[in-house]
Amino acid sequence: MNGRITFTMIKPGAVAKENIGPILKIINEKGFHIVAMRLTQLSTLQAQTFYAVHKERPFYNSLVQSMTSGPIVVALLEKDNAVEDYRKIIGATDPAKAEEGTIRKLFAESVEANAVHGSDSDENAIIESDFFFNHSERFYKSIK
Ligand code: GDP
């Protein structure tokens, strides 16, 4: 994976705790450029669709409920090797296993309310950006 874009969400718990600013500061300090961004709130259908890959998992309903519980920030980020480098700075899914200094170590409340989402492949980065940004190709066309 060596694409130049990734997609992130700052999840409801982190937004509620006023951690949008601190998280964006780290994102910028680590060399990511914010290409597109907005504050929104997921409907149940949107959260179910976004996390459809997990629909058989025991935590699916709880995850959907948590992700719809308040506003989130969605953003398209640009950097060399964006997907892999962003996964490194957010840390492991379970904050108890995340390395010191990672966003999840710093801001997650639990494995479910783990502060941020980060795409896991170049392909999903584009699918996820398209999910939130109309005509998102206008943002990443120039950087592909
Ligand atoms: P990610 O790529 O690191 O976000 O992890 P996954 O794709 O495996 O899971 C998606 C999201 O589901 C995670 O970010 C968590 O919010 C949530 N999640 C994952 N594993 C668990 C779990 O064991 N329990 C609960 N309650 N939520 C989980």
mmCIF file of C-alpha atoms and ligand atoms in Angstrom:
data_model
loop_
_atom_site.group_PDB
_atom_site.id
_atom_site.type_symbol
_atom_site.label_atom_id
_atom_site.label_comp_id
_atom_site.label_asym_id
_atom_site.label_seq_id
_atom_site.Cartn_x
_atom_site.Cartn_y
_atom_site.Cartn_z
ATOM 1 C CA MET A 1 0.000 0.000 0.000
ATOM 2 C CA ASN A 2 1.558 3.260 -1.023
ATOM 3 C CA GLY A 3 -1.412 5.499 -1.795
ATOM 4 C CA ARG A 4 -1.422 9.111 -0.747
ATOM 5 C CA ILE A 5 -4.835 9.303 0.941
ATOM 6 C CA THR A 6 -6.524 7.863 3.957
ATOM 7 C CA PHE A 7 -9.862 8.470 5.626
ATOM 8 C CA THR A 8 -10.418 9.146 9.331
ATOM 9 C CA MET A 9 -13.278 9.730 11.740
ATOM 10 C CA ILE A 10 -12.952 11.294 15.166
ATOM 11 C CA LYS A 11 -15.516 9.230 17.029
ATOM 12 C CA PRO A 12 -18.351 10.563 19.277
ATOM 13 C CA GLY A 13 -16.558 10.006 22.591
ATOM 14 C CA ALA A 14 -13.491 11.964 21.506
ATOM 15 C CA VAL A 15 -15.632 14.769 20.069
ATOM 16 C CA ALA A 16 -17.691 14.942 23.301
ATOM 17 C CA LYS A 17 -14.489 15.227 25.344
ATOM 18 C CA GLU A 18 -13.339 18.238 23.271
ATOM 19 C CA ASN A 19 -10.488 16.248 21.732
ATOM 20 C CA ILE A 20 -11.039 17.338 18.117
ATOM 21 C CA GLY A 21 -8.347 20.014 18.415
ATOM 22 C CA PRO A 22 -5.701 17.891 20.144
ATOM 23 C CA ILE A 23 -6.220 15.023 17.656
ATOM 24 C CA LEU A 24 -6.043 17.299 14.589
ATOM 25 C CA LYS A 25 -2.871 18.862 16.015
ATOM 26 C CA ILE A 26 -1.197 15.429 16.137
ATOM 27 C CA ILE A 27 -2.438 14.610 12.628
ATOM 28 C CA ASN A 28 -0.819 17.805 11.292
ATOM 29 C CA GLU A 29 2.364 17.401 13.339
ATOM 30 C CA LYS A 30 2.814 13.895 11.901
ATOM 31 C CA GLY A 31 2.807 15.339 8.397
ATOM 32 C CA PHE A 32 -0.750 14.720 7.222
ATOM 33 C CA HIS A 33 -2.478 17.398 5.171
ATOM 34 C CA ILE A 34 -6.245 17.755 5.753
ATOM 35 C CA VAL A 35 -7.783 17.661 2.272
ATOM 36 C CA ALA A 36 -11.470 17.682 3.289
ATOM 37 C CA MET A 37 -13.214 17.686 6.643
ATOM 38 C CA ARG A 38 -16.597 18.197 8.277
ATOM 39 C CA LEU A 39 -18.576 17.646 11.463
ATOM 40 C CA THR A 40 -21.555 15.346 11.035
ATOM 41 C CA GLN A 41 -23.624 12.744 12.870
ATOM 42 C CA LEU A 42 -24.210 9.226 11.569
ATOM 43 C CA SER A 43 -27.719 7.850 11.185
ATOM 44 C CA THR A 44 -28.233 4.256 12.300
ATOM 45 C CA LEU A 45 -28.391 3.159 8.657
ATOM 46 C CA GLN A 46 -25.146 4.964 7.833
ATOM 47 C CA ALA A 47 -23.327 3.385 10.793
ATOM 48 C CA GLN A 48 -24.719 -0.063 9.931
ATOM 49 C CA THR A 49 -23.578 0.365 6.334
ATOM 50 C CA PHE A 50 -20.136 1.724 7.217
ATOM 51 C CA TYR A 51 -19.473 -1.180 9.606
ATOM 52 C CA ALA A 52 -21.370 -3.849 7.581
ATOM 53 C CA VAL A 53 -18.225 -5.999 7.452
ATOM 54 C CA HIS A 54 -18.650 -6.506 11.222
ATOM 55 C CA LYS A 55 -22.378 -7.334 11.201
ATOM 56 C CA GLU A 56 -21.890 -10.888 12.506
ATOM 57 C CA ARG A 57 -19.662 -9.744 15.368
ATOM 58 C CA PRO A 58 -21.110 -9.649 18.902
ATOM 59 C CA PHE A 59 -20.211 -5.974 19.313
ATOM 60 C CA TYR A 60 -21.917 -4.782 16.094
ATOM 61 C CA ASN A 61 -25.117 -3.342 17.625
ATOM 62 C CA SER A 62 -23.210 -1.712 20.436
ATOM 63 C CA LEU A 63 -20.716 -0.247 17.942
ATOM 64 C CA VAL A 64 -23.531 1.171 15.801
ATOM 65 C CA GLN A 65 -25.158 2.676 18.888
ATOM 66 C CA SER A 66 -21.873 4.194 20.045
ATOM 67 C CA MET A 67 -21.064 5.607 16.600
ATOM 68 C CA THR A 68 -24.482 7.293 16.331
ATOM 69 C CA SER A 69 -24.466 8.682 19.880
ATOM 70 C CA GLY A 70 -23.147 12.131 18.941
ATOM 71 C CA PRO A 71 -21.306 14.197 16.360
ATOM 72 C CA ILE A 72 -18.184 12.903 14.616
ATOM 73 C CA VAL A 73 -15.531 14.554 12.463
ATOM 74 C CA VAL A 74 -14.879 12.951 9.084
ATOM 75 C CA ALA A 75 -11.726 13.865 7.177
ATOM 76 C CA LEU A 76 -9.715 12.941 4.131
ATOM 77 C CA LEU A 77 -5.971 13.035 4.832
ATOM 78 C CA GLU A 78 -3.040 13.203 2.431
ATOM 79 C CA LYS A 79 0.545 12.030 2.953
ATOM 80 C CA ASP A 80 2.982 9.598 1.361
ATOM 81 C CA ASN A 81 2.095 6.057 2.461
ATOM 82 C CA ALA A 82 -0.986 7.528 4.146
ATOM 83 C CA VAL A 83 -2.897 4.367 5.133
ATOM 84 C CA GLU A 84 0.022 2.592 6.786
ATOM 85 C CA ASP A 85 1.479 5.692 8.440
ATOM 86 C CA TYR A 86 -1.902 6.726 9.831
ATOM 87 C CA ARG A 87 -2.542 3.248 11.279
ATOM 88 C CA LYS A 88 0.842 3.592 13.018
ATOM 89 C CA ILE A 89 0.002 6.918 14.645
ATOM 90 C CA ILE A 90 -3.484 5.848 15.775
ATOM 91 C CA GLY A 91 -2.237 2.629 17.398
ATOM 92 C CA ALA A 92 -3.906 -0.733 18.051
ATOM 93 C CA THR A 93 -7.712 -1.106 18.032
ATOM 94 C CA ASP A 94 -7.615 -1.909 21.750
ATOM 95 C CA PRO A 95 -6.106 1.114 23.522
ATOM 96 C CA ALA A 96 -4.704 -1.193 26.201
ATOM 97 C CA LYS A 97 -2.470 -2.632 23.462
ATOM 98 C CA ALA A 98 -1.725 0.670 21.714
ATOM 99 C CA GLU A 99 1.794 2.075 21.886
ATOM 100 C CA GLU A 100 2.597 5.113 24.018
ATOM 101 C CA GLY A 101 2.023 8.385 22.188
ATOM 102 C CA THR A 102 -0.510 6.973 19.727
ATOM 103 C CA ILE A 103 -3.869 8.725 19.325
ATOM 104 C CA ARG A 104 -5.794 5.778 20.734
ATOM 105 C CA LYS A 105 -3.431 5.441 23.712
ATOM 106 C CA LEU A 106 -3.909 9.135 24.439
ATOM 107 C CA PHE A 107 -7.627 9.570 23.782
ATOM 108 C CA ALA A 108 -9.515 6.233 23.639
ATOM 109 C CA GLU A 109 -11.943 5.342 26.410
ATOM 110 C CA SER A 110 -12.347 1.637 25.464
ATOM 111 C CA VAL A 111 -11.826 -0.809 22.596
ATOM 112 C CA GLU A 112 -15.171 0.364 21.199
ATOM 113 C CA ALA A 113 -14.916 4.107 21.921
ATOM 114 C CA ASN A 114 -11.367 4.148 20.627
ATOM 115 C CA ALA A 115 -11.229 7.818 19.586
ATOM 116 C CA VAL A 116 -10.577 7.469 15.854
ATOM 117 C CA HIS A 117 -11.096 5.372 12.738
ATOM 118 C CA GLY A 118 -8.407 4.898 10.108
ATOM 119 C CA SER A 119 -8.794 3.122 6.756
ATOM 120 C CA ASP A 120 -7.092 -0.277 6.489
ATOM 121 C CA SER A 121 -6.311 -0.217 2.748
ATOM 122 C CA ASP A 122 -5.944 2.209 -0.160
ATOM 123 C CA GLU A 123 -9.120 0.749 -1.656
ATOM 124 C CA ASN A 124 -11.122 1.305 1.535
ATOM 125 C CA ALA A 125 -9.719 4.827 1.908
ATOM 126 C CA ILE A 126 -11.432 5.730 -1.366
ATOM 127 C CA ILE A 127 -14.646 3.820 -0.588
ATOM 128 C CA GLU A 128 -14.880 5.479 2.831
ATOM 129 C CA SER A 129 -14.116 8.970 1.470
ATOM 130 C CA ASP A 130 -16.818 8.495 -1.160
ATOM 131 C CA PHE A 131 -19.214 7.480 1.610
ATOM 132 C CA PHE A 132 -18.936 10.916 3.228
ATOM 133 C CA PHE A 133 -17.818 13.376 0.566
ATOM 134 C CA ASN A 134 -19.862 13.930 -2.577
ATOM 135 C CA HIS A 135 -17.622 13.738 -5.611
ATOM 136 C CA SER A 136 -14.627 13.090 -3.382
ATOM 137 C CA GLU A 137 -12.549 12.424 -6.494
ATOM 138 C CA ARG A 138 -12.270 16.210 -6.818
ATOM 139 C CA PHE A 139 -10.190 16.130 -3.619
ATOM 140 C CA TYR A 140 -7.896 13.247 -4.409
ATOM 141 C CA LYS A 141 -7.674 13.452 -8.213
ATOM 142 C CA SER A 142 -4.664 15.732 -8.039
ATOM 143 C CA ILE A 143 -2.801 13.608 -5.500
ATOM 144 C CA LYS A 144 -3.319 10.074 -6.794
HETATM 145 P P1 GDP B 1 -9.945 -0.855 13.484
HETATM 146 O O1 GDP B 1 -9.646 -1.062 12.020
HETATM 147 O O2 GDP B 1 -8.693 -0.726 14.329
HETATM 148 O O3 GDP B 1 -10.905 0.292 13.737
HETATM 149 O O4 GDP B 1 -10.652 -2.175 14.038
HETATM 150 P P2 GDP B 1 -11.777 -3.138 13.428
HETATM 151 O O5 GDP B 1 -12.010 -2.848 11.963
HETATM 152 O O6 GDP B 1 -11.413 -4.527 13.831
HETATM 153 O O7 GDP B 1 -13.079 -2.749 14.246
HETATM 154 C C1 GDP B 1 -13.862 -1.629 13.914
HETATM 155 C C2 GDP B 1 -14.290 -0.935 15.186
HETATM 156 O O8 GDP B 1 -15.123 -1.821 15.951
HETATM 157 C C3 GDP B 1 -13.134 -0.603 16.158
HETATM 158 O O9 GDP B 1 -12.460 0.594 15.826
HETATM 159 C C4 GDP B 1 -13.880 -0.503 17.478
HETATM 160 O O10 GDP B 1 -14.568 0.750 17.587
HETATM 161 C C5 GDP B 1 -14.907 -1.617 17.346
HETATM 162 N N1 GDP B 1 -14.427 -2.883 17.929
HETATM 163 C C6 GDP B 1 -13.457 -3.709 17.433
HETATM 164 N N2 GDP B 1 -13.279 -4.786 18.229
HETATM 165 C C7 GDP B 1 -14.191 -4.642 19.248
HETATM 166 C C8 GDP B 1 -14.518 -5.432 20.395
HETATM 167 O O11 GDP B 1 -13.931 -6.503 20.636
HETATM 168 N N3 GDP B 1 -15.522 -4.952 21.206
HETATM 169 C C9 GDP B 1 -16.182 -3.789 20.963
HETATM 170 N N4 GDP B 1 -17.150 -3.409 21.815
HETATM 171 N N5 GDP B 1 -15.898 -3.003 19.886
HETATM 172 C C10 GDP B 1 -14.912 -3.430 19.054
#
